[in-house]
Short mmCIF file of C-alpha atoms and ligand atoms in Angstrom, two decimals:
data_model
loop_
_atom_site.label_atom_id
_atom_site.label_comp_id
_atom_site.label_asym_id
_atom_site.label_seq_id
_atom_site.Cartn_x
_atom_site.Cartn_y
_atom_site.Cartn_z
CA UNK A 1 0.00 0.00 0.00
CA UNK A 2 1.03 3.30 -1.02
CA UNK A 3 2.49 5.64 2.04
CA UNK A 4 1.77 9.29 0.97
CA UNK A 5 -0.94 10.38 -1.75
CA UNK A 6 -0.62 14.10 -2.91
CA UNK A 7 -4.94 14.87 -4.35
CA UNK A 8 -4.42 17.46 -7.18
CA UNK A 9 -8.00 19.33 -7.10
CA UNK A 10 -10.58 19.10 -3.88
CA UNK A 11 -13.57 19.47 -5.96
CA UNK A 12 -16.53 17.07 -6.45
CA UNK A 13 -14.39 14.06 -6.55
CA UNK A 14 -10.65 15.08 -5.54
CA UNK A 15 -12.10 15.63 -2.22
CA UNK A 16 -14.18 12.52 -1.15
CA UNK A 17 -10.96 11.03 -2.66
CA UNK A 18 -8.76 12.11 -0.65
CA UNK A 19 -10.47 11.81 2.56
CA UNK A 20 -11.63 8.27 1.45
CA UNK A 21 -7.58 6.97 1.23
CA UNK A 22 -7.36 9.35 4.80
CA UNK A 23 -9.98 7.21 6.14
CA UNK A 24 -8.12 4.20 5.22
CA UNK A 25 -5.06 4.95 7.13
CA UNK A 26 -2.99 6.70 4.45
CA UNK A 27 -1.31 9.75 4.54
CA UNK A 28 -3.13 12.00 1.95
CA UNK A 29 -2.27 15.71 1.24
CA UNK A 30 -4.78 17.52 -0.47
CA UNK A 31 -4.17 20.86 -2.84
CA UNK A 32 -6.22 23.07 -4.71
CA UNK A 33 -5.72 26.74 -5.96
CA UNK A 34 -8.65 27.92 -4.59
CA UNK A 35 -7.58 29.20 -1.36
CA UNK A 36 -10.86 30.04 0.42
CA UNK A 37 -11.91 26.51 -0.18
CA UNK A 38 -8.61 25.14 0.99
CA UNK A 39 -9.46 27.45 4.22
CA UNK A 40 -12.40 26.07 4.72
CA UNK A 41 -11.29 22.33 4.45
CA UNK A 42 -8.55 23.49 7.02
CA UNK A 43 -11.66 24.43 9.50
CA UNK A 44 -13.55 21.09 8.55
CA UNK A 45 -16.07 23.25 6.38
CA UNK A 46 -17.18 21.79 3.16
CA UNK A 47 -17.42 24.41 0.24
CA UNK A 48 -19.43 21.22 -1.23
CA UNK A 49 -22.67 19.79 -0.78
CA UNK A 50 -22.45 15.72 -0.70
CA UNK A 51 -24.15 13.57 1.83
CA UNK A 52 -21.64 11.80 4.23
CA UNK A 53 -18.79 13.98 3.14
CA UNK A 54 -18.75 15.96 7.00
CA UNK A 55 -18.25 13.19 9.05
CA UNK A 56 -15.59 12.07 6.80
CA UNK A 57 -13.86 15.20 6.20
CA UNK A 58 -14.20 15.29 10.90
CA UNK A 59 -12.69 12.34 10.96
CA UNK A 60 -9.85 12.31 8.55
CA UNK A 61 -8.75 15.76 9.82
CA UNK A 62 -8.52 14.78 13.34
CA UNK A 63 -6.82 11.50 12.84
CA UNK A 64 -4.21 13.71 11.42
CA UNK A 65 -3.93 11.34 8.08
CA UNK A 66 -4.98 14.67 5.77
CA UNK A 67 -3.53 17.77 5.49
CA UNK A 68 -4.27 20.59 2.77
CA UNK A 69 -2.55 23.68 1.45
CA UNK A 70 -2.28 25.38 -1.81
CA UNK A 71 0.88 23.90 -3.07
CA UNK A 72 1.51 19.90 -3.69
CA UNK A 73 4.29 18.21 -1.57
CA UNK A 74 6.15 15.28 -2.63
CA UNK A 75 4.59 12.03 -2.01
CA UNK A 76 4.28 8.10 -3.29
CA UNK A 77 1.30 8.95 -5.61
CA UNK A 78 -0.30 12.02 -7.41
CA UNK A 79 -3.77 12.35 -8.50
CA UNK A 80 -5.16 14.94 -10.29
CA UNK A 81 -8.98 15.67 -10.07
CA UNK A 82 -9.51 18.84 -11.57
CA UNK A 83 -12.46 19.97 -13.92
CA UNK A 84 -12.05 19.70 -17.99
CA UNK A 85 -14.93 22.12 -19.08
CA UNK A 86 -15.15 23.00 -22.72
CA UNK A 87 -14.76 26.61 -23.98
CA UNK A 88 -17.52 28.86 -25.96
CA UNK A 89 -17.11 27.13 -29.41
CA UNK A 90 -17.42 23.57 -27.17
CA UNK A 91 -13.46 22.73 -27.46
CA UNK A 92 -11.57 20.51 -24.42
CA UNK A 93 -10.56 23.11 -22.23
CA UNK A 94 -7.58 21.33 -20.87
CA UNK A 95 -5.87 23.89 -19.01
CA UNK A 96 -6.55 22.50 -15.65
CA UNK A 97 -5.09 18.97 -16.28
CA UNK A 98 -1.87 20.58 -17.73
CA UNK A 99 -1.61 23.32 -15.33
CA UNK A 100 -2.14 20.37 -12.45
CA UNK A 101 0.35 18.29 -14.19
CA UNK A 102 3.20 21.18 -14.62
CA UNK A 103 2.31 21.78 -11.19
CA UNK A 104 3.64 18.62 -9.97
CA UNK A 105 7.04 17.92 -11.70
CA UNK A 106 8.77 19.24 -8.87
CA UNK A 107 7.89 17.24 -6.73
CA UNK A 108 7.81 14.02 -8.76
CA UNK A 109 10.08 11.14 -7.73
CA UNK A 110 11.91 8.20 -8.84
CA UNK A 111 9.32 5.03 -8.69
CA UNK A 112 6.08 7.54 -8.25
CA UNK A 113 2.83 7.19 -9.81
CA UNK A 114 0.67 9.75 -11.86
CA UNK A 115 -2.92 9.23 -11.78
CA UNK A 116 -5.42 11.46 -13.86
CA UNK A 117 -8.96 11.08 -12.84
CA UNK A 118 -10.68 13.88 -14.67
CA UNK A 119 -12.45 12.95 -17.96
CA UNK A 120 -10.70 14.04 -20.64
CA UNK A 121 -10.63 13.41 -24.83
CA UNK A 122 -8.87 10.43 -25.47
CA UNK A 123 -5.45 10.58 -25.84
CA UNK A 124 -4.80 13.40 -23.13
CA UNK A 125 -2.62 11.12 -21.27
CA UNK A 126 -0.30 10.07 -24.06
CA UNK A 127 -0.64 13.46 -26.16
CA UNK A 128 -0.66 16.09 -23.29
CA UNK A 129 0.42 14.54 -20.01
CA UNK A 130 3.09 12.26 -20.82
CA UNK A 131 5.28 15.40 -22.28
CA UNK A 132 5.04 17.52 -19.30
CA UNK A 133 5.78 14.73 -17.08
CA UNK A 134 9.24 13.87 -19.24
CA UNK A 135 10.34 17.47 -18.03
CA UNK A 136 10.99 14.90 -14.79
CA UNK A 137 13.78 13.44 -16.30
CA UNK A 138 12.26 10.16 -15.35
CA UNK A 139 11.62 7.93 -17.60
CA UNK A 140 8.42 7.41 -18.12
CA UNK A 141 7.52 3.72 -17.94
CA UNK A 142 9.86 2.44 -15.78
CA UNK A 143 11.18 5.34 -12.86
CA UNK A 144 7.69 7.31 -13.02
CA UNK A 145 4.71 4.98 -14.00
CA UNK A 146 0.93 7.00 -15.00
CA UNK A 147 -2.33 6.27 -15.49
CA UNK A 148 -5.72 7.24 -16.24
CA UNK A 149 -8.48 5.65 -13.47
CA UNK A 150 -11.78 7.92 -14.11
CA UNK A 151 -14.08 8.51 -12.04
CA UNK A 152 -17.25 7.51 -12.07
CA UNK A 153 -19.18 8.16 -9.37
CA UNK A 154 -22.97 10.15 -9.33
CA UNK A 155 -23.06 13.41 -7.04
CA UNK A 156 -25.19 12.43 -4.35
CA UNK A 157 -24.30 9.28 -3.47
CA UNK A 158 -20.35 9.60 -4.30
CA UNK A 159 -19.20 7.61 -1.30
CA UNK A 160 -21.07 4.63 -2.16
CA UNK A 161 -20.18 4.55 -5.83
CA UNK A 162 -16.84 5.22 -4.89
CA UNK A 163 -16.99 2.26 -2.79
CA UNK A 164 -18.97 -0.13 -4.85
CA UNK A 165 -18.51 0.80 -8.42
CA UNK A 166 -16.29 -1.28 -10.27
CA UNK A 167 -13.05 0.72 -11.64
CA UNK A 168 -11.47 1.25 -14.54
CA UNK A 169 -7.49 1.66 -14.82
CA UNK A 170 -5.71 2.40 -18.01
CA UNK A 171 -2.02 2.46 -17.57
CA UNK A 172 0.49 3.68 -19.68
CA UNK A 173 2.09 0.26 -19.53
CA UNK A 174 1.38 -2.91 -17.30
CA UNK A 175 3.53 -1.66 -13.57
CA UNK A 176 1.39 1.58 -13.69
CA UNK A 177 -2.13 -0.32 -13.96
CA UNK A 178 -1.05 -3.08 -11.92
CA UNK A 179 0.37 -0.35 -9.17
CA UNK A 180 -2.75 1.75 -9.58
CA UNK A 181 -5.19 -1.18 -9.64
CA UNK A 182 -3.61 -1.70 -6.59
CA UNK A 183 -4.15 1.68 -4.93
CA UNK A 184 -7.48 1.37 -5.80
CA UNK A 185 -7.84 -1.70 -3.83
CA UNK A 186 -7.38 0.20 -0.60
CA UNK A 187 -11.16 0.47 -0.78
CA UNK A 188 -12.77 -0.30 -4.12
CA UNK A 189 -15.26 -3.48 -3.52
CA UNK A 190 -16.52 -3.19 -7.02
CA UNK A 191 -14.09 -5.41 -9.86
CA UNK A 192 -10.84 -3.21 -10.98
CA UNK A 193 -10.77 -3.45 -15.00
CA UNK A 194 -7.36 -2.88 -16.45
CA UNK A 195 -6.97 -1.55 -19.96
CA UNK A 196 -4.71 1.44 -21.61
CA UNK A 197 -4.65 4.68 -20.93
CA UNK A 198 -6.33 5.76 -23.70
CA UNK A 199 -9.37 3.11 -24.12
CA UNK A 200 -9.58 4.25 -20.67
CA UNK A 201 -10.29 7.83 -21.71
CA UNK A 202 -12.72 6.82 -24.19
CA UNK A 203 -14.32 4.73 -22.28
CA UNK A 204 -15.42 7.15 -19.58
CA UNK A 205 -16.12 9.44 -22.39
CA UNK A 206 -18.74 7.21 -23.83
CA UNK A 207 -20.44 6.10 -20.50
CA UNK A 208 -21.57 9.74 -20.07
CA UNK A 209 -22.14 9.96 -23.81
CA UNK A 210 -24.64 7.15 -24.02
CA UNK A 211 -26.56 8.36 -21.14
CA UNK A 212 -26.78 11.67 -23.16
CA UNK A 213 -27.90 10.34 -26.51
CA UNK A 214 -31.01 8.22 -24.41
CA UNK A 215 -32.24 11.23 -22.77
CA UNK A 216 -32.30 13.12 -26.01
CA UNK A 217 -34.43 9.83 -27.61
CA UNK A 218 -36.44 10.42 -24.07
CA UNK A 219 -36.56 14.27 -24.47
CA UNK A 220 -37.44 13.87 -28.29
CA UNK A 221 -40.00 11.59 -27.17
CA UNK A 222 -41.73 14.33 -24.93
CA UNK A 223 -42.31 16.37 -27.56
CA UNK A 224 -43.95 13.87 -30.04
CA UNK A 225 -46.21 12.53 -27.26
CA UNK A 226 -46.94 16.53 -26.30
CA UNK A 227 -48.04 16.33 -30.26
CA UNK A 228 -50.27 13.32 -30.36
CA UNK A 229 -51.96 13.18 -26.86
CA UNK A 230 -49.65 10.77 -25.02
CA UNK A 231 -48.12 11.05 -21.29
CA UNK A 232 -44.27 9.86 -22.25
CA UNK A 233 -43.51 9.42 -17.91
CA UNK A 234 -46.12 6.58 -18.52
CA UNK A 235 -44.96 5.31 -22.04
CA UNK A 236 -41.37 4.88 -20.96
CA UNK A 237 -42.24 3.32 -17.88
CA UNK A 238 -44.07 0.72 -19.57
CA UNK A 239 -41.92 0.21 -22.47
CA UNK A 240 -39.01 -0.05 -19.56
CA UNK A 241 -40.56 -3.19 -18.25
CA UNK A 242 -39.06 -4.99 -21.66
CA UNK A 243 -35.87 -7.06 -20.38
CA UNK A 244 -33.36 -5.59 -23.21
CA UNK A 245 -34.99 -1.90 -22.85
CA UNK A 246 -33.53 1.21 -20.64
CA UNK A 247 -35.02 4.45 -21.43
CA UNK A 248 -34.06 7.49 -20.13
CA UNK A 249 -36.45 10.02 -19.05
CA UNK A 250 -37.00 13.72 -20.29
CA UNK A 251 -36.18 16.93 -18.25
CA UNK A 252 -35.76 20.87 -19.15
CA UNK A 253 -32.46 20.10 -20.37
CA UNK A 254 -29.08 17.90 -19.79
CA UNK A 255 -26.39 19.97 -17.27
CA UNK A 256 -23.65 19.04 -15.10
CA UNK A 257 -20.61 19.31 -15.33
CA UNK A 258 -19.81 15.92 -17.51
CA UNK A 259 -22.78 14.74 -19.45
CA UNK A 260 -23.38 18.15 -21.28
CA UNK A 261 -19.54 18.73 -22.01
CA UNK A 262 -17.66 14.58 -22.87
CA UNK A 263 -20.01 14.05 -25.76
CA UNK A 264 -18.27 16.95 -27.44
CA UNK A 265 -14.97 15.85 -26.54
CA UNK A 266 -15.86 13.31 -29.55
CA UNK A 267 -17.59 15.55 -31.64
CA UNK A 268 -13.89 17.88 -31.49
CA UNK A 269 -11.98 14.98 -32.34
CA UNK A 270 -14.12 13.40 -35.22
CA UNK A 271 -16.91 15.70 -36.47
CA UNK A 272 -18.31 13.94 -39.36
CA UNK A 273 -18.61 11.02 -37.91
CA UNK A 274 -20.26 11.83 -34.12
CA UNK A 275 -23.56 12.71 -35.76
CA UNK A 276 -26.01 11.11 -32.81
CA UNK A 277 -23.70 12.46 -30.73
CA UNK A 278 -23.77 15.98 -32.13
CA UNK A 279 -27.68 15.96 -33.03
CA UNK A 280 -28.30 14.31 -29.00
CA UNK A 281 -26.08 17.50 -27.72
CA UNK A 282 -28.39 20.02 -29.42
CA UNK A 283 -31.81 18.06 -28.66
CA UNK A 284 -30.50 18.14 -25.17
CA UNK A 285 -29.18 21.82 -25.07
CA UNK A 286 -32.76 22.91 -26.76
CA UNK A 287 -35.08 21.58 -24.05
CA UNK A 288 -34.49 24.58 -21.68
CA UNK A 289 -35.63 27.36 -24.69
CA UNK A 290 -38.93 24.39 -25.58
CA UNK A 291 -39.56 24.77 -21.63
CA UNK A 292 -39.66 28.95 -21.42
CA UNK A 293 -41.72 28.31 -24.87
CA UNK A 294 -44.38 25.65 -22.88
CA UNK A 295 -44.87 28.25 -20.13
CA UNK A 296 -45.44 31.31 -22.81
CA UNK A 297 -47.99 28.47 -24.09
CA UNK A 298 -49.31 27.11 -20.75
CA UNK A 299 -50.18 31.20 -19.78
CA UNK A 300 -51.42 32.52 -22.67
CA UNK A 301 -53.99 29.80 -22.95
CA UNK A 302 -55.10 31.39 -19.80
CA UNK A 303 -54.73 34.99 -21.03
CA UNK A 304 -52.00 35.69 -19.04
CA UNK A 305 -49.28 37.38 -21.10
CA UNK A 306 -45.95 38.17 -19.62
CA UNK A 307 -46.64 36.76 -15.97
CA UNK A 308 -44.74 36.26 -13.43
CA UNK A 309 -42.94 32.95 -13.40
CA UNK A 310 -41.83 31.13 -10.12
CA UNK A 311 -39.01 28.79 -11.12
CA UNK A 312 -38.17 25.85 -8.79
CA UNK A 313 -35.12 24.56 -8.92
CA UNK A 314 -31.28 26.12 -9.98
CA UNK A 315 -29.52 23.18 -9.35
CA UNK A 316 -28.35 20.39 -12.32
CA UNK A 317 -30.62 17.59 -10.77
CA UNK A 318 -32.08 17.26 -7.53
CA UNK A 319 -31.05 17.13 -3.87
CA UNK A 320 -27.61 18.18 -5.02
CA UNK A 321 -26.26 22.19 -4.76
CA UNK A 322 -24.32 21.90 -7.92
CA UNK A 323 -25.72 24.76 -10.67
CA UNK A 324 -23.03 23.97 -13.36
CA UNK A 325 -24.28 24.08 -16.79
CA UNK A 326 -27.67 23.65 -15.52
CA UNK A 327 -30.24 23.82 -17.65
CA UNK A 328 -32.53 26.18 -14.79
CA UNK A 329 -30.30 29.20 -15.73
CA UNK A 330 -30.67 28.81 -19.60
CA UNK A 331 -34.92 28.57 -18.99
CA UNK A 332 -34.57 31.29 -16.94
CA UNK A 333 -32.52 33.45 -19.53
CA UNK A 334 -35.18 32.56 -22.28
CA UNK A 335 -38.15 33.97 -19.53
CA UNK A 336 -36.19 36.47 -19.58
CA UNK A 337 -35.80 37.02 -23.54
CA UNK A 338 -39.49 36.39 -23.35
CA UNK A 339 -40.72 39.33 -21.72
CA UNK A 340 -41.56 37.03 -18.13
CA UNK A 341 -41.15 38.06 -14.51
CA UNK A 342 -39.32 35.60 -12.31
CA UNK A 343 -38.63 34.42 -9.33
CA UNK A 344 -36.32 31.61 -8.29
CA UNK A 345 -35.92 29.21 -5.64
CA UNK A 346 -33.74 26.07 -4.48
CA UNK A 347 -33.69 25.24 -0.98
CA UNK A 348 -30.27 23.84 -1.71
CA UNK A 349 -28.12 26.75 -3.66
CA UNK A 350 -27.98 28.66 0.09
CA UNK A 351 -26.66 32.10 -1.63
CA UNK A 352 -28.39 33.67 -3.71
CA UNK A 353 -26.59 33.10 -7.02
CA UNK A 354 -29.12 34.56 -9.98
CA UNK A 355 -30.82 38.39 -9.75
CA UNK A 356 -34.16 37.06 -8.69
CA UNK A 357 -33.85 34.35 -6.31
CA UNK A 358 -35.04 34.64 -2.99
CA UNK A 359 -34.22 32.18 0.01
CA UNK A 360 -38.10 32.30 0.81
CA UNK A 361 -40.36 30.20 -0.48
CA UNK A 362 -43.33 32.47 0.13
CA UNK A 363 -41.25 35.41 -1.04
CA UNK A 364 -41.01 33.15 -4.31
CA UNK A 365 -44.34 32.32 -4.88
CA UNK A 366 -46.15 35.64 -4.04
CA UNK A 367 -48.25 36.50 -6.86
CA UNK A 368 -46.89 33.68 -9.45
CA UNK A 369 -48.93 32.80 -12.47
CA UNK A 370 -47.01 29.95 -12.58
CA UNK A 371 -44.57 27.50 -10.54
CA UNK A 372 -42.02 25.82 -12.89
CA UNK A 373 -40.55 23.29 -11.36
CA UNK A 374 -37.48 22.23 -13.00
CA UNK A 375 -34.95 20.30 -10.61
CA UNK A 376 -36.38 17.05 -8.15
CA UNK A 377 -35.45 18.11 -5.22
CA UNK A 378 -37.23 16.35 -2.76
CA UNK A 379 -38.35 19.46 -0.68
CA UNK A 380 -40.50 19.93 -4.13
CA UNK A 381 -41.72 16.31 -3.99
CA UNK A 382 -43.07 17.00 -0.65
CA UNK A 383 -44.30 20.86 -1.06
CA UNK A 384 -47.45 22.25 0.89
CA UNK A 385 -50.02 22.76 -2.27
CA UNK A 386 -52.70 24.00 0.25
CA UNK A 387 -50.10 26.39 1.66
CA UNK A 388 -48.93 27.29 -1.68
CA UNK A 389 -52.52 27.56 -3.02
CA UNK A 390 -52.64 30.53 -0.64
CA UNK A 391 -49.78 32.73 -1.65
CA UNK A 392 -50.12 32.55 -5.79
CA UNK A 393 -51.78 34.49 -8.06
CA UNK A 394 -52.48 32.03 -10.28
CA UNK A 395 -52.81 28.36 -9.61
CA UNK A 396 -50.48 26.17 -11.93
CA UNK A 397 -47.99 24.36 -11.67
CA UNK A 398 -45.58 23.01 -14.22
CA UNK A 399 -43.46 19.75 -13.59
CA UNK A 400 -40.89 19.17 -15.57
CA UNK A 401 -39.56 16.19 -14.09
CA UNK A 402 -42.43 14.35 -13.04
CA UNK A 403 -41.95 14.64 -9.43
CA UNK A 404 -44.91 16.06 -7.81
CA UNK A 405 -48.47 13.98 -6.57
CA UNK A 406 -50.47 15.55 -9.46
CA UNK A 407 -53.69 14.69 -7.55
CA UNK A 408 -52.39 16.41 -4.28
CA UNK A 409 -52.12 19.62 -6.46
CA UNK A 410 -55.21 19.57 -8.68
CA UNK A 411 -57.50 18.79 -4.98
CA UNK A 412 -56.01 22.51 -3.80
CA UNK A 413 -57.17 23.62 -7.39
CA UNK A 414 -53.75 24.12 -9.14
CA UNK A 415 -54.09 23.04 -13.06
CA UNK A 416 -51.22 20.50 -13.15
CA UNK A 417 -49.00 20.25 -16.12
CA UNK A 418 -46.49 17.56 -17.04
CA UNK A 419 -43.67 18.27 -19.81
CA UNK A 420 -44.23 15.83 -22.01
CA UNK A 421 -47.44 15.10 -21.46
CA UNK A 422 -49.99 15.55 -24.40
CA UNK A 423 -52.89 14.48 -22.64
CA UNK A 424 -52.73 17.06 -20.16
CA UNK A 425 -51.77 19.61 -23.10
CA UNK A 426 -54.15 18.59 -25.60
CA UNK A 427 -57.34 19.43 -22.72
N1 SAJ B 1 -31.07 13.69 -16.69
C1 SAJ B 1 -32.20 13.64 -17.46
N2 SAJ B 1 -32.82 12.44 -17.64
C2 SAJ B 1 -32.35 11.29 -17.07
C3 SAJ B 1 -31.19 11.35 -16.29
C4 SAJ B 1 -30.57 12.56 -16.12
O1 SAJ B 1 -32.67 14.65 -18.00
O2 SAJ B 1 -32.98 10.24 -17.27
C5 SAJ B 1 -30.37 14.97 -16.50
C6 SAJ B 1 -30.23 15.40 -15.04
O3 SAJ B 1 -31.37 16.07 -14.60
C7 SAJ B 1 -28.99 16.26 -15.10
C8 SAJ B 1 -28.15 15.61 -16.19
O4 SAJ B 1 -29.03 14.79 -16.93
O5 SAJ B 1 -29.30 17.58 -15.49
C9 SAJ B 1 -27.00 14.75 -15.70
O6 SAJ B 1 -27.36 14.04 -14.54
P1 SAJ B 1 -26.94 12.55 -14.24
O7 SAJ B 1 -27.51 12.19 -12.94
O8 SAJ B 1 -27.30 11.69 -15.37
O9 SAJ B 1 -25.36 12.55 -14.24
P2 SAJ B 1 -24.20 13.35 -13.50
O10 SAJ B 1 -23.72 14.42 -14.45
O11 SAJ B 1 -24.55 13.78 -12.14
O12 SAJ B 1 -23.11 12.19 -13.38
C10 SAJ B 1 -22.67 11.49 -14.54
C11 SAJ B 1 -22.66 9.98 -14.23
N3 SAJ B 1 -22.46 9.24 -15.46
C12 SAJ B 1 -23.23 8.18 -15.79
O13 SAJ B 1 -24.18 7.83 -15.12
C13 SAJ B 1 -22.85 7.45 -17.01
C14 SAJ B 1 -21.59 9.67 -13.21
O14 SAJ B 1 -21.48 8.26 -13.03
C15 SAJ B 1 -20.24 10.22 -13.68
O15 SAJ B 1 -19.22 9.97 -12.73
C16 SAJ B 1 -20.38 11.72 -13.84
O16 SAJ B 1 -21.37 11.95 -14.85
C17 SAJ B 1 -19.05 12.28 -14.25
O17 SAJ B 1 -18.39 12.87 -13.39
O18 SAJ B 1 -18.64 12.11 -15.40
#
């Protein structure tokens, strides 16, 4: 077992990383450049929302086993965690991994291992690691082994996936899987699956891809049942029941900070030939202007024209506090471009983070014509419609995710509508 880790990036997954090996009785320093956050870890606060990460953070500070600062120390292993977003024009922005990367070769050692977690386009390791890491003087192979081990785990339950999930390790050559297979093994029940660095790439890349192309099939599906009278929650559900069938389901958009960004890591590197994957990116990224649209729909069937909109939800997906890329803030610009009022709400982004949002509920809902509720957070599954019913202007209610007791709702006389849902629109 490895005696000193050095965690490149305390994000999302660099930090229950590092506090997971801590945990296990290894010496982990973590680093990140953001020094109010490494603050904050210092003083056992979390500048993250994940359940179970406090009590692990508690424990593995005061057993001593993790330490953080802003610059990386020299240790056994290395791995870097830090985000790979795309730019404007949907490029790799790899900045991060090579800025983590230069950041280490001082403090690289003879027999040390490099491990990138961060998904990245295939090839990254070979094409834009590997040369930084030569300005070592090690050679690579054989006095400084690397790897790519992605991770894989879903925000929100991150300590069980991290624990159960099976792993994938791509070395460079056969020492660096077999040595990072067997760093993994400090706590990974779930089967370690060695390949190359690069198939490892790709295959993290296409995981997140695949689950992107089905929810554009289940998004495109919302609007054809909106067209002929169909609720799609209901179709899916059934056709789901077939042994060799996995539909996704529909939403007011795809965000995050990997499925709305990998599949274009493919689309950069081979353009005419990722054509589901482009065409599933732009189904996906035109569900949040089809939402704003439904609303403009949904009021001026009633006569209301430019209302006031109350939208639930600013995080990517429920129960979470993450708002990258999510698809709430692109709705809520296209309100905007509308001519709509708004309000927003999410009981779990705690500052206020767009113009309108209020940490009130009531405050929210005052004098709504409508309540959009686009993340399923379960504070939403378990909302108050007779206390609500009291404080709008206008009773509806729009769910986007299918997450609310539709009967609850329509008994305190809200009209209840359901994106993707052509029964209900077709009335
Ligand atoms: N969404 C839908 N319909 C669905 C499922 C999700 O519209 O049926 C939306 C969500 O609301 C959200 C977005 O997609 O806006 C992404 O959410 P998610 O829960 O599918 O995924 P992430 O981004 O939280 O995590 C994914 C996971 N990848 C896969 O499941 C293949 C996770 O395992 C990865 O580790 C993570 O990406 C990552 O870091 O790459």
């Amino acid at each position: 077992m490895s005696k000193k880790i050095c965690v490149i990036g305390l994000g999302y997954i660099g930090l229950p990383t590092a506090v997971m090996f801590a945990n296990h009785g290894i010496q982990v320093h973590g680093v990140d450049i953001n020094e109010n956050a490494v603050k904050m870890i210092q003083n056992k606060q979390l500048h993250i929302e994940e359940p179970g990460l406090q009590e692990r953070l508690n424990s593995a500070i005061d057993s001593g086993k993790f330490t953080v600062s802003t610059t990386p120390e020299e240790a056994d292993v290395f791995i870097i965690a830090v985000p790979s977003p795309i730019n404007e024009d949907k490029t790799a922005n790899l900045d991060y991994v090579r800025d983590a990367t230069k950041s280490i070769v001082p403090y690289v050692r003879k027999g040390n291992l490099v491990v990138l977690e961060s998904t990245v386009p295939p090839r990254t390791v070979e094409d834009v690691m590997l040369p930084i890491l030569k300005e070592t003087n090690l050679e690579i192979g054989t006095e400084l082994f690397v790897s790519h081990s992605p991770e894989r785990v879903i925000p929100g339950r991150i300590f069980e996936e991290l624990t159960n999930n099976d792993r994938i390790v791509g070395g460079i050559n056969e020492e660096s899987s077999r040595l990072t297979a067997e760093l993994y093994k400090t706590f990974v029940k779930g089967t370690i699956h060695i390949t190359d660095a690069t198939t490892a790439e790709l295959v993290k890349v296409i995981e997140n891809t695949y689950r992107d192309v089905n929810i554009a099939f289940a998004n495109e599906l919302a609007k054809i049942s909106e067209k002929i009278g169909v609720n799609v929650w209901e179709a899916i559900r059934l056709a789901n029941f077939h042994p060799r069938v996995n539909i996704h389901l529909p939403g007011p958009g795809v965000g995050g900070h990997c499925i709305a960004v990998d599949p274009w890591f493919l689309v950069e590197l081979q353009p005419e030939l990722a054509k589901i994957i482009s065409l599933a990116r732009h189904t996906n990224d035109s569900m949040p202007e089809y939402t704003a649209l439904k609303i403009k729909q949904i009021l001026e069937n009633e006569n209301i024209y430019h209302g006031r909109v109350a939208v639930f939800g600013l995080a990517f997906k429920g129960n979470v506090d993450d708002m990258r890329e999510s698809p709430s803030l692109e709705v809520i610009h296209h309100l905007e471009k509308l001519g709509f009022d708004y309000t927003a709400y999410d009981p779990h982004i705690k500052e206020n983070k767009v113009e309108r949002q209020t940490q009130q509920i009531e405050e929210a809902v005052a004098h709504a014509d409508i309540i959009a509720i686009l993340t399923d957070h379960n504070e939403f599954k378990t909302m108050n419609p007779e206390k609500i019913a009291s404080l709008v202007r206008t009773k509806i209610i729009l769910d986007t995710k299918n997450c609310i007791d539709r009967n609850e709702w329509e008994k305190h006389g809200f009209q209840v509508f359901l994106l993707g849902d052509g029964k209900n629109t077709l009335k």
